[in-house]
PDB file of C-alpha atoms in Angstrom:
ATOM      1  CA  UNK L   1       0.000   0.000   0.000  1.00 44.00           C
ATOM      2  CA  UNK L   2       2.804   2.318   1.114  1.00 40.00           C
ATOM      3  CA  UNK L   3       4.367   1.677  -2.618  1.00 41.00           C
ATOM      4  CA  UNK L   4       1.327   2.052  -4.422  1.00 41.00           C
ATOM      5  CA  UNK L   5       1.204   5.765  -2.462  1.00 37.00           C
ATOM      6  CA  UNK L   6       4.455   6.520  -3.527  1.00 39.00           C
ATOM      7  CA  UNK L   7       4.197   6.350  -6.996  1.00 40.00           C
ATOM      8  CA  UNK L   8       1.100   7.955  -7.091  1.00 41.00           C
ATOM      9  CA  UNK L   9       2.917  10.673  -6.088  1.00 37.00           C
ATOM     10  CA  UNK L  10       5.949  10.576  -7.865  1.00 41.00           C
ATOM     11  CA  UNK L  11       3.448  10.270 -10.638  1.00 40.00           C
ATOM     12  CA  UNK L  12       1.432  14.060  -9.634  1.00 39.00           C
ATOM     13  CA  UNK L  13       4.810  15.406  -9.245  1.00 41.00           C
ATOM     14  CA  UNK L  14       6.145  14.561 -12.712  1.00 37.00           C
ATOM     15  CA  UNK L  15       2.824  16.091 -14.279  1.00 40.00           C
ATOM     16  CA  UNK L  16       3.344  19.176 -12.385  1.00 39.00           C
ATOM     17  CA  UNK L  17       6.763  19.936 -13.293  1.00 36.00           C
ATOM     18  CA  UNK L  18       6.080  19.533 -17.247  1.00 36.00           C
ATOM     19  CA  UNK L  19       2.611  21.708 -16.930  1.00 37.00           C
ATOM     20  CA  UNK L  20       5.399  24.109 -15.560  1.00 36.00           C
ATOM     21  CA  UNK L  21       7.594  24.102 -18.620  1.00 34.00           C
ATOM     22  CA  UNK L  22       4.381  24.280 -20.892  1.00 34.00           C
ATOM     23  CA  UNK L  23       3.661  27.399 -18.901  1.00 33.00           C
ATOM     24  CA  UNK L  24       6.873  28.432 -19.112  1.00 32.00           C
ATOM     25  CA  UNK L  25       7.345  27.935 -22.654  1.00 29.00           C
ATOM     26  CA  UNK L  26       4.245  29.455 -23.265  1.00 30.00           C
ATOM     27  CA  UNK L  27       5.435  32.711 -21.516  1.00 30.00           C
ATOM     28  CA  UNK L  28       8.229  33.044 -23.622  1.00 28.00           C
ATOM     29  CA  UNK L  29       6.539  32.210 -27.206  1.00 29.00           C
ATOM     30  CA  UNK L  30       4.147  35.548 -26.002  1.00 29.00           C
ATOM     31  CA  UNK L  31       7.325  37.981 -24.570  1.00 30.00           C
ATOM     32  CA  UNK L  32       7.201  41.332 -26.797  1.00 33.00           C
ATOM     33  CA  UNK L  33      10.002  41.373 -29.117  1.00 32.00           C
ATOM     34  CA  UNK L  34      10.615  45.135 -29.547  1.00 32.00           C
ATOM     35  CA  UNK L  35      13.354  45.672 -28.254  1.00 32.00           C
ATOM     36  CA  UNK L  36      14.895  42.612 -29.421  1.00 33.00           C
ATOM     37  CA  UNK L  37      17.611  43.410 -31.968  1.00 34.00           C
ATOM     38  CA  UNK L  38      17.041  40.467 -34.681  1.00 36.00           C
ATOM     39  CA  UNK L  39      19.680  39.416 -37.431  1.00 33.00           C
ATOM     40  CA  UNK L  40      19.555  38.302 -40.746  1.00 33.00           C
ATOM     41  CA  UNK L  41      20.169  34.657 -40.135  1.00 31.00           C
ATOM     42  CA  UNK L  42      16.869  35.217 -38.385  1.00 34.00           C
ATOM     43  CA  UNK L  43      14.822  36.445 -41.379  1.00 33.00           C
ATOM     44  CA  UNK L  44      13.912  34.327 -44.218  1.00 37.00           C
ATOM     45  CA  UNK L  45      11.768  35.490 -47.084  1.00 46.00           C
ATOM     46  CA  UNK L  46      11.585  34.647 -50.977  1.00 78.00           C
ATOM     47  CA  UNK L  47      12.473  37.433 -53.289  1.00 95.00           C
ATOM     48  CA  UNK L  48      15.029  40.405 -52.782  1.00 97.00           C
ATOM     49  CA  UNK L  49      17.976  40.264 -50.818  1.00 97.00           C
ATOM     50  CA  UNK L  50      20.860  42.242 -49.984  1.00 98.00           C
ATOM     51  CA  UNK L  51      22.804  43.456 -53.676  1.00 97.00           C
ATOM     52  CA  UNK L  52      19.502  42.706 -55.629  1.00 97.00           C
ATOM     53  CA  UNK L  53      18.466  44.882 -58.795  1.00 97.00           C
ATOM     54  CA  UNK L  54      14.887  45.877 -57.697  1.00 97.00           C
ATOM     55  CA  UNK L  55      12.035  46.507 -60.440  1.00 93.00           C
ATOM     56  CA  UNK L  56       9.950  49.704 -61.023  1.00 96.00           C
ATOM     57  CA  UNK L  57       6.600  49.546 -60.835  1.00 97.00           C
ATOM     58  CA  UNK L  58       3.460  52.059 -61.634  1.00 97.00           C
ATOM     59  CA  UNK L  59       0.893  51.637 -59.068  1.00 98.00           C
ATOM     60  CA  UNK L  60      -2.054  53.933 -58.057  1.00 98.00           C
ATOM     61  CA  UNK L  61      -1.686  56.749 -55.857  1.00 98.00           C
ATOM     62  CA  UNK L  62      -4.073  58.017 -53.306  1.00 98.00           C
ATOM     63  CA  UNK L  63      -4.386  61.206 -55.697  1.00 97.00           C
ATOM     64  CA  UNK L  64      -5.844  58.440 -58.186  1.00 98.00           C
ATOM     65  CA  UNK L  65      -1.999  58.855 -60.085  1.00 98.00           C
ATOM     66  CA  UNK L  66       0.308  56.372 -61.178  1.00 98.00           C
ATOM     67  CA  UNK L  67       3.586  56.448 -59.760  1.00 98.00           C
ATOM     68  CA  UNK L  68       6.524  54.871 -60.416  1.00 98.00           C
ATOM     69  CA  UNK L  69      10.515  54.964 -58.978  1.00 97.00           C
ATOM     70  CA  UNK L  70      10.843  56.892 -62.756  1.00 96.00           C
ATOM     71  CA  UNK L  71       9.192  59.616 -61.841  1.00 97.00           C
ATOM     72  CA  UNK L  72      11.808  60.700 -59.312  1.00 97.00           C
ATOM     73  CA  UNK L  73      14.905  61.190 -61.805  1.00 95.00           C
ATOM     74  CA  UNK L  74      16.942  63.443 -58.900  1.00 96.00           C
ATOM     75  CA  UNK L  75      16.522  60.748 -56.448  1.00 98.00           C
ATOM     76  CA  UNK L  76      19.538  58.697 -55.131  1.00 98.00           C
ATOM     77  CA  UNK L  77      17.795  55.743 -53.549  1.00 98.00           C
ATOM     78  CA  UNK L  78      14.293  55.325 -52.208  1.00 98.00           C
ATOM     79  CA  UNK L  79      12.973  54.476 -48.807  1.00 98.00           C
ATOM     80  CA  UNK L  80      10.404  51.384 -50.012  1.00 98.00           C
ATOM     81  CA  UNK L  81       7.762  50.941 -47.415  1.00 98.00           C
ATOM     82  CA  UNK L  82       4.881  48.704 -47.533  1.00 98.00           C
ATOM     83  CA  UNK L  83       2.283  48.981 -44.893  1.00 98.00           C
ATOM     84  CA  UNK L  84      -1.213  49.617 -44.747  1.00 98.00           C
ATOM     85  CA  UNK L  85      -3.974  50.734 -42.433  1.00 96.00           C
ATOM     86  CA  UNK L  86      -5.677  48.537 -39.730  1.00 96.00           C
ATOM     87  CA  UNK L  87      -2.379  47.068 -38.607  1.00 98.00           C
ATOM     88  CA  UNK L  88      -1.633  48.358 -35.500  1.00 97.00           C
ATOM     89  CA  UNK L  89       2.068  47.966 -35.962  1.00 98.00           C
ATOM     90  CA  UNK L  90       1.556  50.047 -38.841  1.00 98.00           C
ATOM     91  CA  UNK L  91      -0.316  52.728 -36.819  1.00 97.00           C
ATOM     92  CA  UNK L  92       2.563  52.372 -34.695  1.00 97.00           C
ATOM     93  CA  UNK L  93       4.611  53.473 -37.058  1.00 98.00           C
ATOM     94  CA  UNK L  94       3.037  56.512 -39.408  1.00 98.00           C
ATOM     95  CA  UNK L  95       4.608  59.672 -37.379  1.00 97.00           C
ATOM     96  CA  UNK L  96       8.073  57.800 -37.804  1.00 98.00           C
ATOM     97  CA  UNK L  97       7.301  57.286 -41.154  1.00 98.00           C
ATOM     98  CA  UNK L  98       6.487  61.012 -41.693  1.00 98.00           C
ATOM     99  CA  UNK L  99       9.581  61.889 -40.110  1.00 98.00           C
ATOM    100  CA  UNK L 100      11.629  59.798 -42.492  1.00 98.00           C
ATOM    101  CA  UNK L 101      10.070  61.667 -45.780  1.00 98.00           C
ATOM    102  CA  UNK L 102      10.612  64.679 -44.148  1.00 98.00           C
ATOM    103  CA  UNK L 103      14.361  64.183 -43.278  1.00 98.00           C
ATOM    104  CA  UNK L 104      15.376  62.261 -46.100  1.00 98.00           C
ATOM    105  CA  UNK L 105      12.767  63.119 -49.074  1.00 98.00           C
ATOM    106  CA  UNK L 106      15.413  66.305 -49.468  1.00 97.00           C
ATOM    107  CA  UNK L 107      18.848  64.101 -49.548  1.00 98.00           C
ATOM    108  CA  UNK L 108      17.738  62.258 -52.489  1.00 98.00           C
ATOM    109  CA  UNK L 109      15.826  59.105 -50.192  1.00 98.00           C
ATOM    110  CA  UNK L 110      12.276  59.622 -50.601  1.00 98.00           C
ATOM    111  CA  UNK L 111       9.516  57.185 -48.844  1.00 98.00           C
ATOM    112  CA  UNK L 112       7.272  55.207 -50.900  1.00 98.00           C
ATOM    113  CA  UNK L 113       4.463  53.681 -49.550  1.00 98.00           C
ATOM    114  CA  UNK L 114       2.763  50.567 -50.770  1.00 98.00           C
ATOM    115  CA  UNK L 115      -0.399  48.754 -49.266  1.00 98.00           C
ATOM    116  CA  UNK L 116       0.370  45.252 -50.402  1.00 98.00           C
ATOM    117  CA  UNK L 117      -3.276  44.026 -48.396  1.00 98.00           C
ATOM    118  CA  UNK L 118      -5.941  42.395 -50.215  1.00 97.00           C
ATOM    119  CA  UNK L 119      -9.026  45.036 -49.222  1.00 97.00           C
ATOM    120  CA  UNK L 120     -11.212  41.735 -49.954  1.00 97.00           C
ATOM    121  CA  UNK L 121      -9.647  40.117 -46.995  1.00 97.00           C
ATOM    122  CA  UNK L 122      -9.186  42.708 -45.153  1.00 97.00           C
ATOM    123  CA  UNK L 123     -12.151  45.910 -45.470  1.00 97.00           C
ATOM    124  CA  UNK L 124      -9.729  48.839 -43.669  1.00 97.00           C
ATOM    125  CA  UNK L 125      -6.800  48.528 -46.019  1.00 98.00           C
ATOM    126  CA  UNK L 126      -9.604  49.166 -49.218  1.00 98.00           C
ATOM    127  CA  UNK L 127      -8.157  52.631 -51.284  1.00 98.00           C
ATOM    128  CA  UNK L 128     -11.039  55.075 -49.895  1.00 98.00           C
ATOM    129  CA  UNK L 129      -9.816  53.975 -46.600  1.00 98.00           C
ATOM    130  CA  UNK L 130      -6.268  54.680 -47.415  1.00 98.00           C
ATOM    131  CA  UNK L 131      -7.060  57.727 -48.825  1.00 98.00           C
ATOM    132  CA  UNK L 132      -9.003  58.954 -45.268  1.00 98.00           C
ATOM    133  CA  UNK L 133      -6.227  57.953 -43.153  1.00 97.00           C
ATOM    134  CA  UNK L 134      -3.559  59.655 -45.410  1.00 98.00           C
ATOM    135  CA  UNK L 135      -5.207  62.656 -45.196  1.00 97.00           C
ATOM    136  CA  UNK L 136      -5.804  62.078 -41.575  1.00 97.00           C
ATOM    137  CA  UNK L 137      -2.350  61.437 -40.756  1.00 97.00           C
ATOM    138  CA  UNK L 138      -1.311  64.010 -43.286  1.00 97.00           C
ATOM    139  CA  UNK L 139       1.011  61.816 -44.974  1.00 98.00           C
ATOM    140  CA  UNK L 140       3.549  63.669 -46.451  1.00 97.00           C
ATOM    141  CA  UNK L 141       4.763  60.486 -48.921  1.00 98.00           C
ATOM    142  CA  UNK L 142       2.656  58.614 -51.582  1.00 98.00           C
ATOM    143  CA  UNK L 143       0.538  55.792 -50.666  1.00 98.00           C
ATOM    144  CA  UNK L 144       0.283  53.418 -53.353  1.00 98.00           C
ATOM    145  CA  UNK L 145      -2.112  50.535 -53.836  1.00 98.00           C
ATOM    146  CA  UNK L 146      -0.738  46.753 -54.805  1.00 98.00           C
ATOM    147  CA  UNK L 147      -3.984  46.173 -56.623  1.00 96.00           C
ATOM    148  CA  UNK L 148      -3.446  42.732 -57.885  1.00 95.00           C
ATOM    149  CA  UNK L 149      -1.028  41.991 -55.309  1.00 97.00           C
ATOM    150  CA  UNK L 150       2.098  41.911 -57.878  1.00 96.00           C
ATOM    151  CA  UNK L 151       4.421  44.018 -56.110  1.00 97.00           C
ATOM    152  CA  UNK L 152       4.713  42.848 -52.988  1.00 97.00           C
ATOM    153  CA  UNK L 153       5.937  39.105 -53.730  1.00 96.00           C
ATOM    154  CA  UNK L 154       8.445  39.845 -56.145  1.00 97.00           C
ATOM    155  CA  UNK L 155      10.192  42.487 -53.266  1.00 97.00           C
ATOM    156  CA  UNK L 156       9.728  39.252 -50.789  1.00 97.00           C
ATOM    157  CA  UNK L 157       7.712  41.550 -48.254  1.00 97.00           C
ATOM    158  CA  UNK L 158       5.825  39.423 -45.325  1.00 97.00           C
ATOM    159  CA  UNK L 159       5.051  42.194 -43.155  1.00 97.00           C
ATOM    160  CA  UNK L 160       3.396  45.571 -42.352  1.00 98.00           C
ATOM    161  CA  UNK L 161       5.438  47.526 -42.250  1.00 98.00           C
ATOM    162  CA  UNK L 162       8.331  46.071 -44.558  1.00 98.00           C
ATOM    163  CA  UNK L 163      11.129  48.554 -45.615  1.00 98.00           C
ATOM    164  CA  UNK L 164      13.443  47.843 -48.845  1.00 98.00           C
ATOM    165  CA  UNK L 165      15.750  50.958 -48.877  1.00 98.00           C
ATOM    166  CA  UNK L 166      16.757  51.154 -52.495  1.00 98.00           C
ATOM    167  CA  UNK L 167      19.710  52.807 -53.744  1.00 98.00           C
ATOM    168  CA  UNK L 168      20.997  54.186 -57.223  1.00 97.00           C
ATOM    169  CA  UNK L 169      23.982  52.308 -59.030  1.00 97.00           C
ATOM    170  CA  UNK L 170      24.513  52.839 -62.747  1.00 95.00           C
ATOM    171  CA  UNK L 171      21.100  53.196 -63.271  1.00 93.00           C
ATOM    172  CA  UNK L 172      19.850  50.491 -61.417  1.00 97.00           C
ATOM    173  CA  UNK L 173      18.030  50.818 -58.357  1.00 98.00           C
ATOM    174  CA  UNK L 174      20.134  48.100 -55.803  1.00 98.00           C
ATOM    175  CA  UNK L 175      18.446  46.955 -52.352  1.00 98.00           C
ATOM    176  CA  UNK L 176      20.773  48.039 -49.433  1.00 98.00           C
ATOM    177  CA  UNK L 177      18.540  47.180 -46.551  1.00 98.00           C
ATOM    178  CA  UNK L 178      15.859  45.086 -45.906  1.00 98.00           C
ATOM    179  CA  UNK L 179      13.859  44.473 -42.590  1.00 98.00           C
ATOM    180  CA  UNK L 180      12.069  46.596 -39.589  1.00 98.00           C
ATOM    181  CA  UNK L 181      12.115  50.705 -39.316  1.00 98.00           C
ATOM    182  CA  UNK L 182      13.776  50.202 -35.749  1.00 97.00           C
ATOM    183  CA  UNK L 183      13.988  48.140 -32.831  1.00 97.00           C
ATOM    184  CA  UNK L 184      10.741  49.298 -30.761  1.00 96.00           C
ATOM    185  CA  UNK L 185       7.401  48.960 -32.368  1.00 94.00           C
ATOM    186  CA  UNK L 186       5.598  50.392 -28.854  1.00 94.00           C
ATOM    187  CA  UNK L 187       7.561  53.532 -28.179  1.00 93.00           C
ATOM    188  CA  UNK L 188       9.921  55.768 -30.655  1.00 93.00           C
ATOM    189  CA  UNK L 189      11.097  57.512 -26.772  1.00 94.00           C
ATOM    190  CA  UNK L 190      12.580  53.630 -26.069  1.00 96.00           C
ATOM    191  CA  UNK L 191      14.379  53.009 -29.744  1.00 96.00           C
ATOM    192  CA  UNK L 192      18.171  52.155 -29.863  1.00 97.00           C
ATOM    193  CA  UNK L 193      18.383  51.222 -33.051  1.00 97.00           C
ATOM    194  CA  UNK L 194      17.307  53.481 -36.185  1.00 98.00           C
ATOM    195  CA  UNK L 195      17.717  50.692 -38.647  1.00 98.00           C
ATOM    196  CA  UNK L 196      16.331  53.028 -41.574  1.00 98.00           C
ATOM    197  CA  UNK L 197      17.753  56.059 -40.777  1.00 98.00           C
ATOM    198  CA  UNK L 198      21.504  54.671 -39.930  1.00 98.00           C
ATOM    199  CA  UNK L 199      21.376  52.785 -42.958  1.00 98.00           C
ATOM    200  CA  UNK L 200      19.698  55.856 -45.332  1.00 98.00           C
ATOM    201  CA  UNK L 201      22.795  58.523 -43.618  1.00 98.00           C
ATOM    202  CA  UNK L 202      25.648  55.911 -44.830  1.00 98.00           C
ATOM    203  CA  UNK L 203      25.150  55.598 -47.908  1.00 98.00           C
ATOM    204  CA  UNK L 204      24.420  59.770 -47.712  1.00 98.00           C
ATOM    205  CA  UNK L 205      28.371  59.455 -46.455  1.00 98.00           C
ATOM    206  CA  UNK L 206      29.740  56.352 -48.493  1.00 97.00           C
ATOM    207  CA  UNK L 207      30.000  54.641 -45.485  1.00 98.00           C
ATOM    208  CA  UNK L 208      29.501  50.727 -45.473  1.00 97.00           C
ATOM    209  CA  UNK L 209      25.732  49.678 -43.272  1.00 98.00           C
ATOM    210  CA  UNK L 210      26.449  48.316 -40.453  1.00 97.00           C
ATOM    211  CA  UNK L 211      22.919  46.342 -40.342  1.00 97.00           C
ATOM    212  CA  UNK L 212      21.826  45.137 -43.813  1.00 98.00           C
ATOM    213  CA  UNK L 213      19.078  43.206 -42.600  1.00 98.00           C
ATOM    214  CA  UNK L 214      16.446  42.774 -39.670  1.00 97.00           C
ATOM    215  CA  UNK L 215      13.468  40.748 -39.034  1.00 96.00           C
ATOM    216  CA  UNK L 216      10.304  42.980 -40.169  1.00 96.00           C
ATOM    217  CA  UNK L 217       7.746  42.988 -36.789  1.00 94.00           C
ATOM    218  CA  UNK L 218       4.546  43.652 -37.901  1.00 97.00           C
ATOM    219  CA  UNK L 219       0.712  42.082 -39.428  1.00 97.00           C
ATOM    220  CA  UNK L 220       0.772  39.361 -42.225  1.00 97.00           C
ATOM    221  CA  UNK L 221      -0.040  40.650 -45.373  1.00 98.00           C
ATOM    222  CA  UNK L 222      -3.856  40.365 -46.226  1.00 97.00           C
ATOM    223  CA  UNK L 223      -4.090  37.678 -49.115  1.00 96.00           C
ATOM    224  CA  UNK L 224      -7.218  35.175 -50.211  1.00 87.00           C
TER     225      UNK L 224
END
């Protein structure tokens, strides 16, 4: 009798210690990773990478224009974004994204916008609605539609927001970053690393980027 107790409680034991790990494991899978600083080894996506020649595109404007990387001859580079509305990493985001155009749009580094979401899928991301929150947010970039959804695959983007920062070599337009904006999502104040902007002032000064590529945090992209 004495052994039959025994067990039974070796037995209760063993079930709570692994209802601990789950828990434990658990905890982890949901910790916030803003602040974590991710590598490239970490990101895997199909299409562009680091050195690739990217392809124009002519896409619809929230002024109901086409717009294409053409139709910026002076540029040196552009800052590719694509994003969209509902996400709320993309919300997150917008005033950051402002600032970006508004420092960089003069260098030669201007942001373009695309909203790779499927407004089937997803209702807020439909182009009225991008055109309200534009002129809400008073964007100060374009916001382009991916109607069709053939932009956004062949760049490789998975998130919202994505960033491709482009840049100008013998007439090709060359991807010299790929990933997140920076390293907090929740609160510009906490950022430590400018990911975008760092990489967007060394190539202003010829200087090599020190961080090519990050893992873009952010919503799936909207598809049927």
């Amino acid at each position: 009798m004495k052994k039959i107790v025994l067990i039974a409680l070796a037995i209760i034991g063993l079930t709570a210690c692994k209802k601990a790990e789950t828990t434990a494991e658990t905890a982890v899978a949901q910790t916030p990773t803003a602040n974590v600083s991710p590598t490239a080894d970490e990101t895997a996506i199909s299409g562009y990478t680091i050195g690739s020649e990217a392809m124009d595109f002519s896409l619809k404007n929230i002024d109901n224009k086409m717009v294409s990387l053409a139709n910026y001859p002076d540029a040196k580079g552009y800052i590719v974004i694509f994003t969209c509305n509902h996400c709320p990493y993309s919300k997150a985001y917008e005033n950051r994204i402002i600032a970006l155009n508004k420092k960089f749009e003069k260098m030669g580094y201007p942001v373009i916008a695309i909203n790779p979401n499927d407004p089937a899928v997803q209702p807020q991301d439909s182009f009225e609605k991008m055109q309200e929150r534009a002129k809400e947010k008073r964007f100060n970039f374009p916001y382009l539609i991916d109607e069709g959804q053939k932009i956004y695959p062949v760049y490789g983007a998975t998130k919202t927001p994505h960033v491709y920062i482009l840049n100008k070599e013998n007439g090709k337009n060359i991807v010299k970053y790929i990933g997140a904006i920076d390293n907090n999502y929740e609160n510009e104040n906490d950022v430590s690393e400018r990911y975008v902007e760092d990489a967007v002032n060394a190539l202003l000064a010829g200087t090599p980027i020190k961080t090519q590529k990050t893992v873009a945090i952010g919503c799936t992209i909207k598809v049927k």
